[in-house]
Amino acid sequence: MVRNETKSKNGDALSLEQEVERLRKRLAEVEESERKYRTLFDMMIDGYALHEIICDDKGKPVDYRFLDLNPSFENLTKLPRAILGKTVREVIPGIEDSWIETYGKVALTGEPVIFDSYAEPLGKWFKVVAFRPGEGQFAVIFTDITNEKRALEELRQLRNLLSNIVNSMPSVLIGVDVDCRVTQWNLEAEKETGISADDARGKVFTDVFPRLAVELENVHRAIHERQPLEDRKVQAEKDGEVRYSDITVYPLIANGVRGAVIRMDDVTDRVRIEEMMVQSEKMLSVGTMAAGIAHEINNPLAGIIQNMQVMTRRFSDELPRNRKVAEACGIDMDTLMEYVKQRGIDKMMEGVLESGRRAARLVHNMLNFSRKSDSVKRPCDLRNLLDQTLELASSDYDLKKKYDFRQIEIKKEYHPGTPYVKCEESKIQQVLLNLLKNGAHAMARKFKDSEAQGWVAGDEGIEHPRFTMRVAPEPQPGEEESGGPPMVLLEIGDNGAGMDDETVKRVFEPFFTTKRLGTGTGLGLSVSLFIIAQDHGGTMDVESTPGKGTKFIIRLPVAGGNQ
Amino acid sequence: MMMSDSGGSPPAGPAEIRVLVVDDEMFVRSSLEAYLMDSDIDVTTARTAEEALRHIGKAKEEGRPFDAGIVDLRLPGMSGEALILEIHKVAPDMQCLIHTGSSFYGISDELLAIGMGQEHVLLKPLPDLALVVESIYKILGKTRG
C-alpha cells in the first residue's frame, strides 16, 4: 500500500530511498518509545512480572510461567532473571495453591485484584496488583509497603500506649470538642459514671456526666480564652457521701482542632486530712491550755477540800481540843453538834467535800487524757478505766451541746474476776471516749423524739437510751480454753440508731464518716482500731442492727502475771 | 498562825514533831496548818522559799530545828525544788514532802540524787489530809501516837 502510493507520486528509486528513510525514522521512533518504556520498566521501583497461566485439561489453572520481569522484581523477590521461561512450581516447589488460584482467576476472567501480602522469608510487606494484559496472561506489580506498614503499626502502638496512659490515670479525663461532645473518655470516667467510652463518645458531656454540669461555662471560656481554668474542692454527693473534686479544664488548640480536656481528681481524702490537721492543731493548743488551767484549778480545789476536811473534823467529837475550845466559848459541844446536825450543816460540808473531790477527779482525768503519751504500758484495770472515761464523757462539753450524757442509763456488767491488761491508759481511754461519744450521738439521733415527750432516765416501760458495758475475762473461769492467749473482753453497746451492713463494713475505714464535714474527721474508729490492734495486740469488732443499736467489742491481752 | 490552840493544851513534850509548810496559796497553807495542829504537830508556815529559809535558820539558832517540810513546787521567787535542795545543804536532817498541783509530777534527777522518791510526793488536792500526817510519820520513821 505504501509502496504503491509512493510510486504514484515520485520516481521509483527516490521513492524507495525516501521510504527506507521514513521507515528508519519510524523504527527509531518505535525504538525510542521501546527504549523509554524499557527504561521505565527497568527503572521503576515497583516490581513487575508478566506470566502466562498453565491450565490442566479441564481448564483449571495449575501453574504459571514467568515471561518477563524487571530488575525491581528481582530485587524485591530475590528471584533472578534466570527464572524466565520456567514455571513457578519449578522455581518455588512449595508454593501454595491459593496463589495459582488467585492469579489464574485474573488471567482467565480479566478481573484485576489488589491485596496486601506479607512475605515472611523476606520480612516485607507488599501491595500486589494483578491484571490481565493479554489472553491467558497475567501481570503483577509489587510495591514494597513495609515502611508504611511499620509506620501504621507504630502509630497503632503509640495510640495504644497513649490510651493506656490516659486510662491508667487516677483522674477522670474527658476530651470534648468545641460543641462539648465527648471525644475521649478514660477508664476512670467509665468507673465514675458507669457509662462506657463507646456509649459516651459523641454525647454532650453534661448528659453523660451530670456532676460536671457546673463546668460547662468553664469549658466554653477555656476554649475561647485559650487558658486552663481550675475549680477547687467542688462538692458533690456520691452514694450518699459528700465527695470533693478538683476540676481542671485545659483548652486544646493544636492543629486547629478546638476542644478541651476536662480533668477531675477526687480530693476528698486530702480535704479531710486538711480539716483534720486544722482540727488537731486546734485540739493540741486547747489541750495544752486545758492542762495549764487544770493545774491552776488544783490549788483552789486544795483550798476548798482541805479546809473543809479541817472544818469537818473541828465540828466532830474526834479531837479532844474541840470540846475544850467549845467550853471556853461557853458552848456545850453536844448542843453544838446537835445544832450542826439539825440544820444539816454536816451534810452540807460533806456535799462541799464530795463536790470538790469530784471536780478534782475530773481535772485529774482530763489531765490524764490530755497529757502527751509517754508510750509506757502499765497494768490497768479496764473497769476503772471505763468508769473514769464515763466520768470524762459526761462532762464533755461538745457532747453536752447535742446530748446530755447524764440522761443515758448506764448498765454495767463487770465481772469481778477481771484480770489487768497492760496498756497505755490515755490511749485506751481515747478509744473508749470515742466509742461513748459515737454511741451517744447514735442514741441522740434515735431518741430525739422520745426526749421531746419528756421521759426521764429510769422510766419503766418506755425504751430509753442505754449503754451496756461489759468487762469480763475471756475465756471466763470454767469456760473451755480457746487456745489463744487469755484476753479481757470489753463491750460497749448502745441502743441507738444502729448501722446498715454497708456502713458496718466501712466503719473502720479512714476518712469514712456519716457525719457532716467539720463534725467528724472520719478518723476516730480507724485510729481506735490502730490503737487496739497495732499498739496493744488486741482486736476490735462491731455488731450492729439498724434501729436496734450497735455494739463494739474490744479484746485486750491480759497483762502477763502482773496483776 | 491561824486557829492556834487557845485552849492551852499541855505541851507535847520534846518529842513533838516540828513541820514547816511552804505554800503561796493562803488557804492551802492554812488548811495544812490547822489539820497538822489538830494532829498535835507543831507547825510553822511560810509563803515563799526565802521566808522558809529564814525560819529554818532561826529554828536552828534556837536549837529547835524542823523535822520535816511540806513544800509546794511553784512558788514566787525561788522554786520549791531549789528550796528542797538548799534545805538538804543547810539542814540535812530535815525531811521534805512535795505538795504539788501538777497531777503528773515526776520527781527530778536532782531530787532523786538526794534520796527523794515518789513516796515523797503528795498531789493537790488531797482527798484526805490524813495522808499528810501518815506521810510525815513515814518519812521520819516514827509511828503515830
XYZ file of N, CA and C in Angstrom, chain A residues 101 137 194 203 245 267 269 273 285 304 316 338 362 457 462 559:
48
model
N -4.319 -20.138 42.148
C -5.763 -19.992 42.005
C -6.138 -18.518 41.791
N -2.771 -14.499 30.095
C -1.612 -13.937 30.798
C -2.075 -13.149 32.024
N -20.211 4.780 85.196
C -20.817 3.522 84.777
C -21.190 3.526 83.302
N -21.596 12.233 72.746
C -22.672 12.861 73.514
C -22.150 14.123 74.206
N -13.949 17.364 94.650
C -13.107 17.170 93.478
C -12.448 18.483 93.081
N -10.464 14.641 95.572
C -9.538 15.107 96.616
C -10.190 15.034 97.995
N -10.144 12.791 100.322
C -9.251 12.391 101.407
C -8.354 13.548 101.819
N -8.079 15.320 105.334
C -6.817 15.392 106.083
C -6.543 16.836 106.489
N -3.638 22.842 120.925
C -3.457 24.054 121.715
C -4.485 24.102 122.844
N -10.347 24.384 148.982
C -11.726 24.004 149.327
C -11.751 22.689 150.098
N -16.447 17.879 164.976
C -16.711 16.498 165.390
C -16.197 16.236 166.808
N -25.449 18.902 167.844
C -26.852 18.648 167.568
C -27.394 19.715 166.607
N -12.185 14.921 138.032
C -12.361 15.343 136.647
C -11.099 15.976 136.095
N -34.577 9.329 132.815
C -33.819 8.090 132.994
C -34.474 7.253 134.085
N -40.978 2.461 128.814
C -40.550 3.106 127.571
C -39.066 2.822 127.360
N -2.421 -8.749 131.109
C -1.054 -8.424 131.500
C -0.383 -9.675 132.050
